[in-house]
Amino acid sequence: MARVRLDLTFPPRQATKPVTYHLVKDFDLTPNILRAQIQPGQQGRMLLEVSGPREAIDEGIAFLEDEGLTVSPAASDIELDEERCVVCGLCTAVCRPGALALDAESAALVFDKDACVYCEACVVACPRRAVTLRF
Amino acid sequence: MAKSFEEINAKIATGEAVVMTAEEFAALAADEGVAHAAKRVDVVTTGTFGPMCSSGAFFNFGHSDPPIKMGEITMNDVPASGGLAAVDTYLGATEPSRTRGIEYGGAHVIEDLIRGRAVRLRASGPGTDCYPRIEIDTHVTLDDLNQAYLFNPRNAYQNYAVAVNSGDRLINTYLGPLLPRLGNATYCSAGALSPLLNDPLYRTIGVGTRCFVAGAPGYVAWQGTQHNPDQARDDNGVPVAPAGTIAVIADLKSASHEFFSAATFTGYGVSAFVGIGIPIPVLDEDLAATLALTDADLTATVFDYGVARRSRPALGRVTYAQLRSGAIEIEGKQVPTGPISSLTTARRIADELKRWVVERRFTLVPPLEPLPQPDTGAPAPKPLEIRTEEAI
């Protein structure tokens, strides 16, 4: 089993086919929409986590590209501004997947991006507005 | 074996004083005993860096030509008090901006000034014979101001609440977002490094005590607002819920943005992280015993903020060691925890203060006047009743 995070760009005229449905049905993949911004007549974007056999993932990506989507590996789109952060730790109190945690010894903030589900709870909670999510 | 302030200051003056942070002192006491640690160490430094809403600064802008008696005043669109002399003002940390709301407030203006940034000052006045100008629109920096000093009416709370929410919706509080059905717990104290938890009976901390305020050398000016020495205490004499507080004063021009950081709590408002550190002289073994307490010895009371009343239900007590472990148990449920007070910065403050004392930049003074003490009939904070003039 593999797991990838994809950044999908939808052209303004696409979105006739429910692509995540086809990823499940035709390729037996497990898609997880982390973030999406799709509006009629505009270019849309979706941050999609996909799990399944490596081969099926590659086939699924080829399907998405055939449908006119641009597929690229998800860039680091959640950012912690360490200059602004005062390491208060409040973000760790709202981070359900435990992606943000304080080191037991040093009390330094540790951010495990792989565990992040882009729920934005930390973005809203951070009193320093040090966490930002792009797109 | 007791030491006096004079003896300790003499050692600081000759460079012989042994200075440790509260964490270092506790480790030494655990290894070699409190009596030994009390004998060997002269000064223990403390530190805390959490949001402290009751903070703000006095400014004097100097007089324009022709001069103005400033009535309505804004700094970067944040209202400041017009209720003082012509060009004096007080800017409160929690005051929201007229244009940006709680995303920018008094604390942000103060942080911008500390960072050397120019701030837009606008004011209007009535126009009088001696102050004919009725409007002014200009820019000022910290260097331009005649006086700029922090005066924080309530800082460095001696212990604080642990907040949870038993309700069925997320609530936004000054202790951060509280998830429904006891979904998380937040807490706000430096624990074993916290100044007033290390001197729980205010033996060395009182009016006139020199301290670290936002990176500047300052003083304890008075008891803080809502100072409550008669709060419940444990067997060590340490309060188990919010108790003592101090009002502090310090020159803003000597402050550092590393130790004063503006904050916005979503759905609540503006606040400011303020760094406070106090050096505590190791006068005797009694004091050493509380200085040696660790996060495993210090407790805080869990309160249910899901009940929006003055008296919130208490749901038990936990130690700071439990809180720092990442989860506590409340009503049989494992509840994830997160702090709001920065332990890394608290450690830096205690270290910085240690350096100040070692470098002989900071001697200690006994309180000019003690803070109100426990069990001496100090009035407990009174509630505000809603009543008519006739009812008084």
Short mmCIF file of C-alpha atoms in Angstrom, two decimals:
data_model
loop_
_atom_site.label_atom_id
_atom_site.label_comp_id
_atom_site.label_asym_id
_atom_site.label_seq_id
_atom_site.Cartn_x
_atom_site.Cartn_y
_atom_site.Cartn_z
CA MET A 1 0.00 0.00 0.00
CA ALA A 2 1.17 3.47 -0.85
CA ARG A 3 -0.12 6.88 0.13
CA VAL A 4 0.39 10.05 -1.87
CA ARG A 5 -0.79 13.62 -1.58
CA LEU A 6 -1.78 15.22 -4.83
CA ASP A 7 -2.47 18.79 -5.79
CA LEU A 8 -5.16 18.72 -8.49
CA THR A 9 -5.95 21.68 -10.70
CA PHE A 10 -9.32 21.62 -12.45
CA PRO A 11 -9.70 23.68 -15.65
CA PRO A 12 -12.64 26.13 -15.56
CA ARG A 13 -14.84 23.89 -17.74
CA GLN A 14 -14.16 20.55 -16.08
CA ALA A 15 -16.07 19.01 -13.22
CA THR A 16 -18.61 17.09 -15.19
CA LYS A 17 -17.31 13.77 -13.94
CA PRO A 18 -17.16 12.93 -10.24
CA VAL A 19 -13.48 12.03 -10.35
CA THR A 20 -13.10 10.89 -6.74
CA TYR A 21 -15.96 8.45 -7.26
CA HIS A 22 -14.15 6.97 -10.24
CA LEU A 23 -10.94 6.68 -8.24
CA VAL A 24 -12.85 4.49 -5.80
CA LYS A 25 -14.95 2.51 -8.24
CA ASP A 26 -12.59 2.01 -11.19
CA PHE A 27 -9.24 1.89 -9.41
CA ASP A 28 -10.14 0.66 -5.92
CA LEU A 29 -8.34 3.59 -4.35
CA THR A 30 -9.12 5.36 -1.07
CA PRO A 31 -9.27 9.10 -1.74
CA ASN A 32 -9.41 11.60 1.12
CA ILE A 33 -10.19 15.20 0.20
CA LEU A 34 -8.08 17.36 2.49
CA ARG A 35 -9.00 20.66 0.94
CA ALA A 36 -10.97 21.79 -2.10
CA GLN A 37 -11.90 25.01 -3.74
CA ILE A 38 -14.03 24.44 -6.83
CA GLN A 39 -16.41 27.03 -8.22
CA PRO A 40 -18.34 27.13 -11.52
CA GLY A 41 -16.49 28.86 -14.34
CA GLN A 42 -13.26 29.14 -12.38
CA GLN A 43 -10.11 27.10 -12.13
CA GLY A 44 -10.46 24.80 -9.13
CA ARG A 45 -7.99 23.10 -6.83
CA MET A 46 -8.14 20.06 -4.66
CA LEU A 47 -5.67 18.64 -2.20
CA LEU A 48 -6.28 14.92 -2.32
CA GLU A 49 -4.72 12.13 -0.34
CA VAL A 50 -4.87 8.79 -2.14
CA SER A 51 -4.05 5.38 -0.68
CA GLY A 52 -3.86 2.08 -2.51
CA PRO A 53 -1.45 -0.16 -4.40
CA ARG A 54 1.27 1.86 -6.16
CA GLU A 55 0.20 0.61 -9.60
CA ALA A 56 -3.44 1.56 -9.06
CA ILE A 57 -2.38 5.03 -7.90
CA ASP A 58 -0.38 5.54 -11.11
CA GLU A 59 -3.37 4.41 -13.17
CA GLY A 60 -5.65 6.72 -11.21
CA ILE A 61 -3.33 9.66 -11.85
CA ALA A 62 -3.31 8.84 -15.58
CA PHE A 63 -7.13 8.81 -15.48
CA LEU A 64 -7.21 12.24 -13.81
CA GLU A 65 -4.86 13.64 -16.43
CA ASP A 66 -6.99 12.18 -19.23
CA GLU A 67 -9.91 14.05 -17.68
CA GLY A 68 -8.03 17.30 -18.18
CA LEU A 69 -6.79 17.79 -14.63
CA THR A 70 -3.26 18.89 -13.86
CA VAL A 71 -1.80 16.58 -11.24
CA SER A 72 1.29 17.40 -9.21
CA PRO A 73 2.63 16.19 -5.88
CA ALA A 74 1.24 18.37 -3.08
CA ALA A 75 3.69 21.08 -2.15
CA SER A 76 4.13 22.23 1.42
CA ASP A 77 1.01 24.29 1.58
CA ILE A 78 0.70 24.65 5.33
CA GLU A 79 3.38 26.82 6.81
CA LEU A 80 4.55 27.69 10.26
CA ASP A 81 6.25 31.08 10.45
CA GLU A 82 8.89 30.41 13.07
CA GLU A 83 9.69 34.11 13.35
CA ARG A 84 6.15 34.84 14.50
CA CYS A 85 5.66 31.68 16.58
CA VAL A 86 6.29 32.13 20.31
CA VAL A 87 5.98 28.37 21.01
CA CYS A 88 3.04 28.83 23.36
CA GLY A 89 1.71 25.42 22.35
CA LEU A 90 -1.96 26.33 21.93
CA CYS A 91 -2.00 24.76 18.45
CA THR A 92 -1.16 21.41 20.02
CA ALA A 93 -4.37 21.63 22.08
CA VAL A 94 -6.56 21.67 18.97
CA CYS A 95 -4.57 19.36 16.68
CA ARG A 96 -6.58 16.14 16.71
CA PRO A 97 -4.29 14.05 14.51
CA GLY A 98 -1.33 15.04 16.72
CA ALA A 99 0.65 16.59 13.86
CA LEU A 100 1.63 19.45 16.15
CA ALA A 101 3.21 18.48 19.45
CA LEU A 102 5.65 19.83 21.99
CA ASP A 103 8.86 17.91 22.55
CA ALA A 104 8.73 16.42 26.06
CA GLU A 105 12.26 17.56 26.94
CA SER A 106 12.86 20.82 25.12
CA ALA A 107 9.21 21.98 24.86
CA ALA A 108 10.01 22.92 21.25
CA LEU A 109 7.17 22.73 18.73
CA VAL A 110 7.41 19.74 16.41
CA PHE A 111 5.30 19.74 13.25
CA ASP A 112 4.81 16.39 11.49
CA LYS A 113 3.35 17.46 8.16
CA ASP A 114 2.63 13.86 7.16
CA ALA A 115 0.12 13.57 9.98
CA CYS A 116 -1.59 16.89 9.14
CA VAL A 117 -5.12 16.62 7.70
CA TYR A 118 -5.38 20.32 6.84
CA CYS A 119 -8.35 20.89 9.12
CA GLU A 120 -7.12 24.42 9.84
CA ALA A 121 -7.87 24.24 13.57
CA CYS A 122 -4.35 25.52 14.29
CA VAL A 123 -4.71 28.35 11.77
CA VAL A 124 -7.72 29.64 13.70
CA ALA A 125 -6.28 28.92 17.16
CA CYS A 126 -2.79 30.42 16.76
CA PRO A 127 -2.76 33.70 18.71
CA ARG A 128 0.26 34.84 16.68
CA ARG A 129 -1.37 34.02 13.33
CA ALA A 130 1.84 32.12 12.58
CA VAL A 131 0.22 29.19 10.73
CA THR A 132 -1.02 29.81 7.23
CA LEU A 133 -2.53 27.56 4.62
CA ARG A 134 -2.02 28.40 0.98
CA PHE A 135 -4.75 28.02 -1.69
CA MET B 1 21.13 28.81 58.32
CA ALA B 2 19.55 32.00 57.07
CA LYS B 3 20.89 34.55 54.60
CA SER B 4 19.96 38.21 54.39
CA PHE B 5 19.38 40.34 51.30
CA GLU B 6 22.54 42.28 52.24
CA GLU B 7 24.69 39.15 52.37
CA ILE B 8 23.35 37.97 49.02
CA ASN B 9 23.86 41.40 47.42
CA ALA B 10 27.43 41.48 48.75
CA LYS B 11 28.06 38.14 47.04
CA ILE B 12 26.52 39.44 43.80
CA ALA B 13 28.80 42.50 44.03
CA THR B 14 31.95 40.37 44.35
CA GLY B 15 30.82 37.90 41.72
CA GLU B 16 30.65 35.03 44.24
CA ALA B 17 26.88 34.61 44.20
CA VAL B 18 25.63 31.23 43.03
CA VAL B 19 22.63 31.79 40.76
CA MET B 20 20.41 29.07 39.30
CA THR B 21 17.12 28.90 37.47
CA ALA B 22 14.21 27.34 39.37
CA GLU B 23 14.55 24.17 37.24
CA GLU B 24 18.27 23.87 37.96
CA PHE B 25 17.66 24.49 41.66
CA ALA B 26 14.97 21.80 41.83
CA ALA B 27 17.33 19.30 40.16
CA LEU B 28 20.10 20.15 42.66
CA ALA B 29 17.70 19.83 45.61
CA ALA B 30 16.50 16.46 44.31
CA ASP B 31 20.10 15.20 44.08
CA GLU B 32 21.62 16.65 47.21
CA GLY B 33 18.73 17.67 49.43
CA VAL B 34 16.98 20.96 50.09
CA ALA B 35 19.27 21.88 53.01
CA HIS B 36 22.38 21.53 50.89
CA ALA B 37 20.83 23.44 47.97
CA ALA B 38 19.68 26.22 50.30
CA LYS B 39 23.19 26.60 51.62
CA ARG B 40 24.93 26.51 48.27
CA VAL B 41 22.62 28.68 46.13
CA ASP B 42 22.02 32.39 46.71
CA VAL B 43 19.55 33.40 44.03
CA VAL B 44 16.95 31.43 42.04
CA THR B 45 15.56 32.96 38.86
CA THR B 46 12.06 32.40 37.53
CA GLY B 47 10.24 33.24 34.32
CA THR B 48 6.87 33.15 32.62
CA PHE B 49 5.61 34.11 29.17
CA GLY B 50 1.87 33.89 28.72
CA PRO B 51 -0.98 36.08 27.52
CA MET B 52 -1.62 38.79 30.12
CA CYS B 53 -4.60 40.90 29.10
CA SER B 54 -4.19 43.47 31.83
CA SER B 55 -1.20 45.16 30.22
CA GLY B 56 -0.62 48.44 28.48
CA ALA B 57 1.62 51.47 28.17
CA PHE B 58 1.69 55.15 29.05
CA PHE B 59 3.02 57.54 26.40
CA ASN B 60 3.86 61.22 26.24
CA PHE B 61 3.94 62.43 22.62
CA GLY B 62 5.40 65.92 23.11
CA HIS B 63 3.68 69.08 21.92
CA SER B 64 3.00 70.04 18.31
CA ASP B 65 3.01 73.66 17.12
CA PRO B 66 0.42 74.97 17.57
CA PRO B 67 -0.33 72.54 20.38
CA ILE B 68 -3.37 70.30 20.80
CA LYS B 69 -5.21 68.96 23.82
CA MET B 70 -5.72 65.42 22.56
CA GLY B 71 -9.20 64.12 23.29
CA GLU B 72 -9.98 61.34 20.88
CA ILE B 73 -6.73 59.50 20.14
CA THR B 74 -5.91 56.56 17.88
CA MET B 75 -2.59 54.82 17.23
CA ASN B 76 -2.71 52.80 13.99
CA ASP B 77 -6.51 53.09 14.33
CA VAL B 78 -6.49 51.64 17.85
CA PRO B 79 -8.18 53.99 20.35
CA ALA B 80 -6.06 55.20 23.27
CA SER B 81 -7.26 57.08 26.33
CA GLY B 82 -7.92 60.80 25.94
CA GLY B 83 -8.60 61.15 29.62
CA LEU B 84 -5.17 62.36 30.71
CA ALA B 85 -3.21 65.61 30.19
CA ALA B 86 -2.95 67.16 26.72
CA VAL B 87 -0.41 64.78 25.16
CA ASP B 88 -0.36 61.91 27.66
CA THR B 89 -2.21 58.70 26.98
CA TYR B 90 -2.63 55.11 28.10
CA LEU B 91 -3.00 52.42 25.50
CA GLY B 92 -4.50 49.15 26.71
CA ALA B 93 -3.26 45.89 25.19
CA THR B 94 -6.74 44.47 24.50
CA GLU B 95 -8.15 47.52 22.69
CA PRO B 96 -9.22 46.41 19.18
CA SER B 97 -8.51 48.43 16.04
CA ARG B 98 -11.38 50.40 14.52
CA THR B 99 -10.52 49.08 11.08
CA ARG B 100 -9.09 45.61 11.67
CA GLY B 101 -10.95 44.55 14.79
CA ILE B 102 -9.23 42.02 17.00
CA GLU B 103 -6.66 41.07 14.35
CA TYR B 104 -4.76 44.21 15.37
CA GLY B 105 -5.03 45.88 18.74
CA GLY B 106 -3.25 47.81 21.45
CA ALA B 107 -0.79 44.96 21.99
CA HIS B 108 0.13 45.01 18.29
CA VAL B 109 0.77 48.78 18.44
CA ILE B 110 3.07 48.26 21.44
CA GLU B 111 4.88 45.40 19.67
CA ASP B 112 5.30 47.53 16.53
CA LEU B 113 6.76 50.37 18.62
CA ILE B 114 9.21 47.96 20.32
CA ARG B 115 10.21 46.68 16.88
CA GLY B 116 11.09 50.27 15.90
CA ARG B 117 8.21 50.67 13.47
CA ALA B 118 6.46 54.00 12.93
CA VAL B 119 2.90 54.23 14.21
CA ARG B 120 0.28 56.59 12.81
CA LEU B 121 -0.99 58.91 15.53
CA ARG B 122 -4.24 60.73 14.95
CA ALA B 123 -6.04 62.88 17.48
CA SER B 124 -8.64 65.56 17.76
CA GLY B 125 -9.22 68.10 20.48
CA PRO B 126 -11.72 70.77 21.46
CA GLY B 127 -9.48 73.74 20.54
CA THR B 128 -8.85 75.91 23.57
CA ASP B 129 -7.06 79.20 24.13
CA CYS B 130 -3.93 77.38 25.25
CA TYR B 131 -4.32 74.38 22.86
CA PRO B 132 -5.81 75.89 19.68
CA ARG B 133 -5.16 72.94 17.31
CA ILE B 134 -8.19 70.73 16.80
CA GLU B 135 -6.70 67.89 14.73
CA ILE B 136 -3.39 66.15 14.21
CA ASP B 137 -2.30 63.32 11.88
CA THR B 138 1.33 62.25 12.16
CA HIS B 139 3.69 59.33 12.64
CA VAL B 140 5.74 58.50 15.72
CA THR B 141 8.38 55.94 16.64
CA LEU B 142 9.39 54.78 20.11
CA ASP B 143 12.49 57.01 19.95
CA ASP B 144 10.31 60.07 19.34
CA LEU B 145 8.28 59.64 22.49
CA ASN B 146 9.33 61.51 25.63
CA GLN B 147 8.22 58.72 27.92
CA ALA B 148 6.93 55.28 27.06
CA TYR B 149 6.54 52.80 29.86
CA LEU B 150 4.62 49.63 30.38
CA PHE B 151 2.28 49.70 33.31
CA ASN B 152 0.53 46.35 33.56
CA PRO B 153 -2.13 46.24 36.28
CA ARG B 154 -2.24 42.43 36.47
CA ASN B 155 0.58 40.13 35.41
CA ALA B 156 2.23 36.85 36.42
CA TYR B 157 -0.85 35.20 37.92
CA GLN B 158 0.08 32.84 40.71
CA ASN B 159 -1.30 29.68 39.14
CA TYR B 160 -4.19 29.58 36.70
CA ALA B 161 -7.20 27.54 35.71
CA VAL B 162 -7.16 24.50 33.45
CA ALA B 163 -9.99 25.05 30.98
CA VAL B 164 -12.31 22.42 29.52
CA ASN B 165 -15.70 22.55 27.86
CA SER B 166 -18.44 20.07 28.74
CA GLY B 167 -20.89 21.65 26.30
CA ASP B 168 -21.80 20.27 22.90
CA ARG B 169 -20.31 23.04 20.76
CA LEU B 170 -16.81 24.46 20.38
CA ILE B 171 -16.32 27.64 22.39
CA ASN B 172 -13.69 30.32 21.85
CA THR B 173 -12.19 31.59 25.09
CA TYR B 174 -9.21 33.57 26.34
CA LEU B 175 -7.74 30.13 27.02
CA GLY B 176 -8.10 29.24 23.34
CA PRO B 177 -10.62 27.12 21.45
CA LEU B 178 -12.17 24.52 23.75
CA LEU B 179 -13.49 21.48 21.92
CA PRO B 180 -16.92 20.16 22.90
CA ARG B 181 -17.57 17.20 25.25
CA LEU B 182 -14.23 17.60 27.08
CA GLY B 183 -12.42 17.39 23.73
CA ASN B 184 -9.33 19.17 25.03
CA ALA B 185 -7.91 21.04 28.03
CA THR B 186 -5.78 24.16 27.96
CA TYR B 187 -3.67 25.61 30.75
CA CYS B 188 -1.62 28.72 31.26
CA SER B 189 1.22 28.73 33.75
CA ALA B 190 4.98 28.33 33.68
CA GLY B 191 4.49 25.80 36.53
CA ALA B 192 7.76 25.20 38.37
CA LEU B 193 9.32 28.27 36.69
CA SER B 194 6.43 30.61 37.54
CA PRO B 195 7.57 33.56 39.71
CA LEU B 196 4.78 33.62 42.31
CA LEU B 197 4.56 29.82 42.59
CA ASN B 198 8.19 29.83 43.74
CA ASP B 199 7.54 32.32 46.53
CA PRO B 200 4.00 31.29 47.40
CA LEU B 201 3.72 33.38 50.57
CA TYR B 202 5.18 36.55 48.96
CA ARG B 203 8.10 36.68 51.38
CA THR B 204 10.50 38.24 48.86
CA ILE B 205 8.12 39.59 46.20
CA GLY B 206 6.37 42.84 47.05
CA VAL B 207 6.14 46.51 46.11
CA GLY B 208 9.54 47.64 44.82
CA THR B 209 10.84 44.19 43.86
CA ARG B 210 13.09 44.44 40.83
CA CYS B 211 12.04 42.16 38.02
CA PHE B 212 12.32 41.37 34.34
CA VAL B 213 9.42 42.88 32.39
CA ALA B 214 9.24 42.23 28.63
CA GLY B 215 13.04 42.19 28.38
CA ALA B 216 13.50 45.39 30.41
CA PRO B 217 14.51 45.79 34.04
CA GLY B 218 11.38 46.88 35.88
CA TYR B 219 9.66 46.83 39.23
CA VAL B 220 6.68 45.40 41.00
CA ALA B 221 4.59 48.57 41.39
CA TRP B 222 1.71 47.29 43.47
CA GLN B 223 -0.43 44.25 44.13
CA GLY B 224 -2.07 43.21 40.88
CA THR B 225 -5.79 43.57 40.33
CA GLN B 226 -7.84 40.64 41.69
CA HIS B 227 -4.88 39.67 43.94
CA ASN B 228 -6.35 36.88 46.05
CA PRO B 229 -3.94 35.56 48.71
CA ASP B 230 -6.67 33.53 50.46
CA GLN B 231 -7.18 31.16 47.54
CA ALA B 232 -7.16 27.47 48.53
CA ARG B 233 -3.62 26.16 49.10
CA ASP B 234 -2.01 22.72 49.24
CA ASP B 235 0.16 21.23 52.00
CA ASN B 236 3.16 23.18 50.70
CA GLY B 237 1.25 26.45 51.02
CA VAL B 238 1.02 26.76 47.23
CA PRO B 239 -2.28 27.96 45.72
CA VAL B 240 -4.17 25.36 43.68
CA ALA B 241 -6.10 27.92 41.62
CA PRO B 242 -5.56 31.57 40.50
CA ALA B 243 -4.33 33.53 43.55
CA GLY B 244 -1.74 36.32 43.82
CA THR B 245 -0.99 38.84 41.06
CA ILE B 246 1.39 41.76 40.60
CA ALA B 247 1.25 45.10 38.82
CA VAL B 248 4.54 45.86 37.06
CA ILE B 249 6.21 48.87 35.52
CA ALA B 250 9.15 49.08 33.10
CA ASP B 251 10.62 51.32 30.42
CA LEU B 252 9.20 50.31 27.04
CA LYS B 253 12.30 51.73 25.37
CA SER B 254 14.36 48.94 26.97
CA ALA B 255 11.83 46.20 26.16
CA SER B 256 12.38 43.52 23.53
CA HIS B 257 9.93 42.10 21.01
CA GLU B 258 11.26 38.66 21.98
CA PHE B 259 9.52 39.09 25.32
CA PHE B 260 6.43 41.09 24.34
CA SER B 261 4.27 39.56 21.60
CA ALA B 262 0.81 40.66 20.56
CA ALA B 263 -1.85 37.95 20.45
CA THR B 264 -5.30 37.48 18.95
CA PHE B 265 -7.62 34.85 20.37
CA THR B 266 -10.21 34.02 17.73
CA GLY B 267 -13.72 34.79 18.90
CA TYR B 268 -12.37 36.46 22.02
CA GLY B 269 -10.07 39.39 21.43
CA VAL B 270 -6.62 40.90 21.66
CA SER B 271 -4.06 40.12 24.34
CA ALA B 272 -0.31 40.27 24.82
CA PHE B 273 2.26 37.66 25.72
CA VAL B 274 4.36 39.37 28.39
CA GLY B 275 7.62 38.00 29.74
CA ILE B 276 7.99 38.36 33.50
CA GLY B 277 10.91 37.06 35.55
CA ILE B 278 11.70 37.57 39.22
CA PRO B 279 14.93 36.67 41.04
CA ILE B 280 14.25 35.11 44.41
CA PRO B 281 16.90 35.20 47.15
CA VAL B 282 17.33 31.85 48.90
CA LEU B 283 16.85 33.28 52.39
CA ASP B 284 16.33 30.01 54.25
CA GLU B 285 15.31 26.37 53.99
CA ASP B 286 11.58 27.15 54.08
CA LEU B 287 11.88 29.25 50.96
CA ALA B 288 14.25 26.70 49.41
CA ALA B 289 11.61 24.00 49.92
CA THR B 290 9.11 25.82 47.69
CA LEU B 291 11.81 26.80 45.19
CA ALA B 292 12.60 23.08 44.89
CA LEU B 293 9.03 22.11 43.94
CA THR B 294 8.64 20.64 40.47
CA ASP B 295 5.77 20.33 38.01
CA ALA B 296 4.94 17.00 39.68
CA ASP B 297 4.32 18.86 42.99
CA LEU B 298 2.30 21.79 41.65
CA THR B 299 -1.38 21.42 40.91
CA ALA B 300 -4.05 23.40 39.08
CA THR B 301 -7.83 23.16 39.22
CA VAL B 302 -9.83 22.15 36.14
CA PHE B 303 -12.78 24.44 35.45
CA ASP B 304 -15.65 23.91 33.03
CA TYR B 305 -15.79 26.95 30.72
CA GLY B 306 -18.83 25.41 29.05
CA VAL B 307 -20.76 27.03 31.89
CA ALA B 308 -20.66 30.76 31.11
CA ARG B 309 -21.12 31.99 34.66
CA ARG B 310 -18.90 33.81 37.14
CA SER B 311 -18.43 30.64 39.17
CA ARG B 312 -17.58 27.80 36.85
CA PRO B 313 -17.83 24.24 38.14
CA ALA B 314 -14.51 22.72 39.24
CA LEU B 315 -13.85 19.24 37.86
CA GLY B 316 -10.85 18.26 39.95
CA ARG B 317 -7.15 18.92 40.30
CA VAL B 318 -4.19 17.85 38.16
CA THR B 319 -0.44 18.35 38.39
CA TYR B 320 1.55 20.36 35.87
CA ALA B 321 3.54 17.20 35.13
CA GLN B 322 0.28 15.51 34.07
CA LEU B 323 -0.70 18.54 31.99
CA ARG B 324 2.68 18.53 30.26
CA SER B 325 2.40 14.81 29.50
CA GLY B 326 -0.16 15.65 26.81
CA ALA B 327 -3.29 14.18 28.40
CA ILE B 328 -5.17 14.27 31.71
CA GLU B 329 -8.07 12.22 33.00
CA ILE B 330 -11.33 14.04 33.73
CA GLU B 331 -14.46 12.18 34.76
CA GLY B 332 -12.91 8.94 33.51
CA LYS B 333 -12.10 10.38 30.11
CA GLN B 334 -8.62 10.90 28.62
CA VAL B 335 -8.49 14.55 27.59
CA PRO B 336 -5.64 15.90 25.40
CA THR B 337 -3.92 18.97 26.84
CA GLY B 338 -2.12 21.96 25.38
CA PRO B 339 -0.47 24.98 27.02
CA ILE B 340 -0.83 28.69 26.22
CA SER B 341 2.16 29.83 28.24
CA SER B 342 5.45 29.29 26.42
CA LEU B 343 7.80 27.07 28.40
CA THR B 344 10.71 27.63 26.00
CA THR B 345 10.44 31.41 26.45
CA ALA B 346 9.95 31.08 30.22
CA ARG B 347 13.25 29.15 30.31
CA ARG B 348 14.95 31.86 28.24
CA ILE B 349 13.70 34.53 30.65
CA ALA B 350 14.98 32.63 33.70
CA ASP B 351 18.34 32.17 31.92
CA GLU B 352 18.51 35.82 30.88
CA LEU B 353 17.70 36.98 34.40
CA LYS B 354 20.36 34.63 35.75
CA ARG B 355 22.87 36.30 33.43
CA TRP B 356 21.78 39.76 34.64
CA VAL B 357 22.38 38.76 38.26
CA VAL B 358 25.68 36.99 37.54
CA GLU B 359 26.88 39.99 35.55
CA ARG B 360 26.05 42.17 38.55
CA ARG B 361 23.50 44.17 36.58
CA PHE B 362 20.77 43.27 39.00
CA THR B 363 20.85 43.34 42.78
CA LEU B 364 17.94 42.37 44.99
CA VAL B 365 15.86 44.57 47.26
CA PRO B 366 13.53 43.52 50.05
CA PRO B 367 9.93 44.56 49.41
CA LEU B 368 9.27 48.20 50.33
CA GLU B 369 5.82 47.01 51.26
CA PRO B 370 4.61 43.39 51.25
CA LEU B 371 1.80 42.19 49.01
CA PRO B 372 -1.36 41.38 50.97
CA GLN B 373 -0.57 38.07 52.70
CA PRO B 374 -2.72 34.99 53.22
CA ASP B 375 -4.77 34.74 56.42
CA THR B 376 -4.39 38.41 57.31
CA GLY B 377 -7.91 39.44 56.43
CA ALA B 378 -7.06 40.66 52.92
CA PRO B 379 -10.35 41.23 51.14
CA ALA B 380 -11.20 38.53 48.60
CA PRO B 381 -12.01 39.81 45.10
CA LYS B 382 -15.58 41.04 45.28
CA PRO B 383 -18.17 40.29 42.62
CA LEU B 384 -19.91 43.09 40.74
CA GLU B 385 -23.60 43.10 41.55
CA ILE B 386 -26.13 44.66 39.22
CA ARG B 387 -28.25 47.08 41.21
CA THR B 388 -29.87 50.50 41.16
CA GLU B 389 -28.74 53.59 43.02
CA GLU B 390 -31.65 53.19 45.41
CA ALA B 391 -30.58 49.66 46.35
CA ILE B 392 -27.23 50.84 47.75
#
